[in-house]
């Protein structure tokens, strides 16, 4: 029996720049959390953003990773990775 196909992770240019601008320890914990999304984007701790269709977030310490899910193509598009105080502006 084969294991379920994983989701493909894609980062926008903005999210990639934000992630690469983190210090090493923050980058490490954020990249682990992002990699974990491949197993299923609706894991415990993932929350849907209120008032927005198909926009989700995970919390990693003081940081938030905002993303959308395309179940038909098994893709996750990460569009923001930033500090919680700046993320929703």
CSV table of N, CA and C in Angstrom, one decimal:
chain,number,residue,atom,x,y,z
A,1,UNK,N,0.8,-1.2,0.0
A,1,UNK,CA,0.0,0.0,0.0
A,1,UNK,C,0.9,1.2,0.0
A,2,UNK,N,0.6,2.2,-0.9
A,2,UNK,CA,1.5,3.4,-1.0
A,2,UNK,C,1.0,4.4,0.0
A,3,UNK,N,2.0,5.2,0.5
A,3,UNK,CA,1.6,6.3,1.4
A,3,UNK,C,1.0,7.5,0.6
A,4,UNK,N,0.1,8.3,1.3
A,4,UNK,CA,-0.5,9.4,0.6
A,4,UNK,C,0.5,10.4,0.0
A,5,UNK,N,0.2,10.9,-1.2
A,5,UNK,CA,1.1,11.9,-1.8
A,5,UNK,C,1.1,13.2,-0.9
A,6,UNK,N,2.3,13.7,-0.8
A,6,UNK,CA,2.6,14.9,0.0
A,6,UNK,C,2.2,16.1,-0.7
A,7,UNK,N,1.9,17.2,0.0
A,7,UNK,CA,1.6,18.5,-0.6
A,7,UNK,C,3.0,19.1,-1.0
A,8,UNK,N,2.9,19.9,-2.1
A,8,UNK,CA,4.1,20.6,-2.6
A,8,UNK,C,4.0,22.0,-2.0
A,9,UNK,N,5.2,22.5,-1.5
A,9,UNK,CA,5.2,23.8,-0.9
A,9,UNK,C,5.8,24.8,-1.9
A,10,UNK,N,5.2,25.9,-2.0
A,10,UNK,CA,5.7,27.0,-2.9
A,10,UNK,C,5.7,28.3,-2.1
A,11,UNK,N,6.8,29.1,-2.2
A,11,UNK,CA,6.9,30.3,-1.5
A,11,UNK,C,6.8,31.5,-2.5
A,12,UNK,N,6.1,32.5,-2.2
A,12,UNK,CA,6.1,33.7,-3.0
A,12,UNK,C,7.5,34.4,-2.8
A,13,UNK,N,7.8,35.3,-3.6
A,13,UNK,CA,9.1,36.0,-3.5
A,13,UNK,C,9.2,36.7,-2.2
A,14,UNK,N,8.1,37.3,-1.8
A,14,UNK,CA,8.0,38.1,-0.5
A,14,UNK,C,8.3,37.1,0.7
A,15,UNK,N,7.6,36.0,0.7
A,15,UNK,CA,7.8,35.0,1.8
A,15,UNK,C,9.2,34.5,1.8
A,16,UNK,N,9.8,34.2,0.6
A,16,UNK,CA,11.2,33.8,0.6
A,16,UNK,C,12.1,34.8,1.1
A,17,UNK,N,11.9,36.0,0.8
A,17,UNK,CA,12.8,37.1,1.3
A,17,UNK,C,12.7,37.2,2.9
A,18,UNK,N,11.4,37.1,3.3
A,18,UNK,CA,11.2,37.2,4.8
A,18,UNK,C,11.8,36.1,5.5
A,19,UNK,N,11.7,34.9,5.0
A,19,UNK,CA,12.3,33.7,5.6
A,19,UNK,C,13.8,33.8,5.6
A,20,UNK,N,14.4,34.2,4.5
A,20,UNK,CA,15.9,34.3,4.4
A,20,UNK,C,16.5,35.4,5.3
A,21,UNK,N,15.6,36.3,5.7
A,21,UNK,CA,16.1,37.4,6.5
A,21,UNK,C,16.1,37.1,8.0
A,22,UNK,N,15.6,35.9,8.4
A,22,UNK,CA,15.5,35.5,9.8
A,22,UNK,C,16.9,35.1,10.3
A,23,UNK,N,17.1,35.2,11.6
A,23,UNK,CA,18.3,34.6,12.1
A,23,UNK,C,18.3,33.1,12.1
A,24,UNK,N,19.4,32.4,12.4
A,24,UNK,CA,19.5,31.0,12.2
A,24,UNK,C,18.6,30.2,13.0
A,25,UNK,N,18.3,30.5,14.2
A,25,UNK,CA,17.5,29.7,15.1
A,25,UNK,C,16.0,29.8,14.6
A,26,UNK,N,15.6,31.1,14.3
A,26,UNK,CA,14.2,31.3,13.8
A,26,UNK,C,14.0,30.6,12.5
A,27,UNK,N,15.0,30.7,11.6
A,27,UNK,CA,14.9,30.1,10.3
A,27,UNK,C,14.7,28.6,10.4
A,28,UNK,N,15.5,28.0,11.3
A,28,UNK,CA,15.4,26.5,11.6
A,28,UNK,C,14.0,26.1,12.0
A,29,UNK,N,13.5,26.8,13.0
A,29,UNK,CA,12.2,26.4,13.5
A,29,UNK,C,11.1,26.6,12.5
A,30,UNK,N,11.2,27.7,11.7
A,30,UNK,CA,10.2,28.0,10.7
A,30,UNK,C,10.3,27.0,9.6
A,31,UNK,N,11.5,26.7,9.1
A,31,UNK,CA,11.6,25.7,8.0
A,31,UNK,C,11.1,24.4,8.4
A,32,UNK,N,11.3,24.0,9.7
A,32,UNK,CA,10.7,22.7,10.2
A,32,UNK,C,9.2,22.7,10.1
A,33,UNK,N,8.6,23.8,10.6
A,33,UNK,CA,7.1,23.9,10.6
A,33,UNK,C,6.6,23.9,9.1
A,34,UNK,N,7.3,24.6,8.2
A,34,UNK,CA,6.9,24.6,6.8
A,34,UNK,C,7.0,23.3,6.2
A,35,UNK,N,8.1,22.6,6.5
A,35,UNK,CA,8.2,21.2,5.9
A,35,UNK,C,7.2,20.3,6.5
A,36,UNK,N,6.7,20.5,7.7
A,36,UNK,CA,5.7,19.6,8.3
A,36,UNK,C,4.4,19.8,7.6
A,37,UNK,N,4.1,20.9,7.0
A,37,UNK,CA,2.9,21.2,6.2
A,37,UNK,C,2.7,20.2,5.1
A,38,UNK,N,3.8,19.7,4.5
A,38,UNK,CA,3.8,18.7,3.4
A,38,UNK,C,2.9,17.5,3.7
A,39,UNK,N,2.9,17.1,5.0
A,39,UNK,CA,2.2,15.9,5.4
A,39,UNK,C,0.7,16.1,5.5
A,40,UNK,N,0.3,17.4,5.5
A,40,UNK,CA,-1.2,17.7,5.5
A,40,UNK,C,-1.3,19.1,6.1
A,41,UNK,N,-1.9,20.0,5.3
A,41,UNK,CA,-1.9,21.4,5.7
A,41,UNK,C,-2.9,21.7,6.8
A,42,UNK,N,-3.7,20.8,7.2
A,42,UNK,CA,-4.7,21.1,8.3
A,42,UNK,C,-4.4,20.3,9.6
A,43,UNK,N,-3.1,20.4,10.0
A,43,UNK,CA,-2.7,19.7,11.2
A,43,UNK,C,-3.1,20.5,12.4
A,44,UNK,N,-3.0,20.0,13.6
A,44,UNK,CA,-3.3,20.8,14.8
A,44,UNK,C,-2.4,22.0,14.9
A,45,UNK,N,-3.0,23.1,15.2
A,45,UNK,CA,-2.3,24.4,15.3
A,45,UNK,C,-2.5,25.3,14.1
A,46,UNK,N,-3.0,24.7,13.0
A,46,UNK,CA,-3.3,25.4,11.8
A,46,UNK,C,-4.7,26.1,11.9
A,47,UNK,N,-4.8,27.3,11.7
A,47,UNK,CA,-6.1,28.0,11.9
A,47,UNK,C,-6.4,28.8,10.6
A,48,UNK,N,-7.7,28.8,10.3
A,48,UNK,CA,-8.2,29.5,9.1
A,48,UNK,C,-8.4,31.0,9.5
A,49,UNK,N,-8.0,31.9,8.6
A,49,UNK,CA,-8.1,33.3,8.9
A,49,UNK,C,-9.5,33.7,8.7
A,50,UNK,N,-10.1,34.4,9.7
A,50,UNK,CA,-11.5,34.9,9.7
A,50,UNK,C,-11.7,35.9,8.6
A,51,UNK,N,-12.8,35.7,7.9
A,51,UNK,CA,-13.2,36.7,6.9
A,51,UNK,C,-12.4,36.6,5.6
A,52,UNK,N,-11.6,35.6,5.4
A,52,UNK,CA,-10.8,35.4,4.2
A,52,UNK,C,-11.0,34.0,3.7
A,53,UNK,N,-11.2,33.8,2.4
A,53,UNK,CA,-11.5,32.5,1.9
A,53,UNK,C,-10.1,31.8,1.6
A,54,UNK,N,-10.0,30.6,2.0
A,54,UNK,CA,-8.8,29.8,1.7
A,54,UNK,C,-7.5,30.4,2.2
A,55,UNK,N,-7.5,31.1,3.3
A,55,UNK,CA,-6.2,31.6,3.8
A,55,UNK,C,-6.1,31.1,5.2
A,56,UNK,N,-4.9,30.6,5.5
A,56,UNK,CA,-4.6,29.9,6.8
A,56,UNK,C,-3.4,30.4,7.4
A,57,UNK,N,-3.1,30.0,8.7
A,57,UNK,CA,-1.9,30.4,9.3
A,57,UNK,C,-1.5,29.4,10.3
A,58,UNK,N,-0.1,29.3,10.5
A,58,UNK,CA,0.4,28.5,11.6
A,58,UNK,C,1.2,29.5,12.5
A,59,UNK,N,1.3,29.2,13.7
A,59,UNK,CA,2.1,30.0,14.7
A,59,UNK,C,3.4,29.2,15.0
A,60,UNK,N,4.5,29.9,14.9
A,60,UNK,CA,5.8,29.4,15.2
A,60,UNK,C,6.5,30.4,16.1
A,61,UNK,N,6.3,30.2,17.4
A,61,UNK,CA,6.8,31.2,18.4
A,61,UNK,C,6.1,32.5,18.1
A,62,UNK,N,6.9,33.6,17.9
A,62,UNK,CA,6.3,34.9,17.7
A,62,UNK,C,6.0,35.2,16.2
A,63,UNK,N,6.3,34.2,15.4
A,63,UNK,CA,6.1,34.4,14.0
A,63,UNK,C,4.8,33.7,13.5
A,64,UNK,N,4.4,34.2,12.3
A,64,UNK,CA,3.2,33.6,11.7
A,64,UNK,C,3.6,33.3,10.2
A,65,UNK,N,3.1,32.1,9.8
A,65,UNK,CA,3.3,31.7,8.4
A,65,UNK,C,1.9,31.7,7.8
A,66,UNK,N,1.6,32.6,6.8
A,66,UNK,CA,0.3,32.7,6.2
A,66,UNK,C,0.4,31.9,4.8
A,67,UNK,N,-0.7,31.2,4.5
A,67,UNK,CA,-0.6,30.4,3.3
A,67,UNK,C,-2.0,30.1,2.8
A,68,UNK,N,-2.1,29.6,1.5
A,68,UNK,CA,-3.4,29.2,1.0
A,68,UNK,C,-3.1,27.7,0.5
A,69,UNK,N,-4.2,27.0,0.4
A,69,UNK,CA,-4.2,25.5,0.1
A,69,UNK,C,-4.9,25.3,-1.2
A,70,UNK,N,-4.3,24.5,-2.1
A,70,UNK,CA,-5.0,24.0,-3.3
A,70,UNK,C,-5.0,22.5,-3.2
A,71,UNK,N,-6.1,22.0,-2.7
A,71,UNK,CA,-6.2,20.5,-2.5
A,71,UNK,C,-6.3,19.8,-3.8
A,72,UNK,N,-6.8,20.3,-4.8
A,72,UNK,CA,-6.9,19.6,-6.1
A,72,UNK,C,-5.6,19.3,-6.7
A,73,UNK,N,-4.6,20.2,-6.5
A,73,UNK,CA,-3.3,20.0,-7.0
A,73,UNK,C,-2.3,19.7,-5.9
A,74,UNK,N,-2.8,19.6,-4.7
A,74,UNK,CA,-1.9,19.2,-3.5
A,74,UNK,C,-0.8,20.2,-3.4
A,75,UNK,N,-1.1,21.5,-3.4
A,75,UNK,CA,-0.1,22.5,-3.3
A,75,UNK,C,-0.5,23.5,-2.2
A,76,UNK,N,0.6,24.0,-1.5
A,76,UNK,CA,0.4,25.0,-0.5
A,76,UNK,C,1.3,26.2,-1.0
A,77,UNK,N,0.7,27.4,-1.0
A,77,UNK,CA,1.4,28.6,-1.4
A,77,UNK,C,1.5,29.5,-0.1
A,78,UNK,N,2.8,29.6,0.3
A,78,UNK,CA,3.1,30.5,1.5
A,78,UNK,C,3.4,31.9,1.0
A,79,UNK,N,2.6,32.8,1.5
A,79,UNK,CA,2.8,34.2,1.0
A,79,UNK,C,3.3,35.2,2.0
A,80,UNK,N,3.4,34.8,3.3
A,80,UNK,CA,4.0,35.7,4.3
A,80,UNK,C,4.6,34.9,5.4
A,81,UNK,N,5.8,35.3,5.8
A,81,UNK,CA,6.4,34.7,7.0
A,81,UNK,C,7.0,35.9,7.8
A,82,UNK,N,6.4,36.3,8.8
A,82,UNK,CA,6.8,37.5,9.5
A,82,UNK,C,6.4,37.5,11.0
A,83,UNK,N,6.9,38.4,11.7
A,83,UNK,CA,6.6,38.6,13.1
A,83,UNK,C,5.1,38.9,13.3
A,84,UNK,N,4.5,38.4,14.4
A,84,UNK,CA,3.1,38.5,14.6
A,84,UNK,C,2.6,40.0,14.7
A,85,UNK,N,3.5,40.9,15.1
A,85,UNK,CA,3.1,42.3,15.2
A,85,UNK,C,3.0,42.9,13.9
A,86,UNK,N,3.6,42.4,12.9
A,86,UNK,CA,3.5,43.0,11.5
A,86,UNK,C,2.7,42.2,10.5
A,87,UNK,N,2.4,41.0,10.8
A,87,UNK,CA,1.8,40.1,9.8
A,87,UNK,C,0.5,40.5,9.2
A,88,UNK,N,-0.4,41.1,10.0
A,88,UNK,CA,-1.8,41.3,9.5
A,88,UNK,C,-2.0,42.8,9.0
A,89,UNK,N,-0.9,43.5,8.9
A,89,UNK,CA,-1.0,44.9,8.4
A,89,UNK,C,-1.1,45.0,6.9
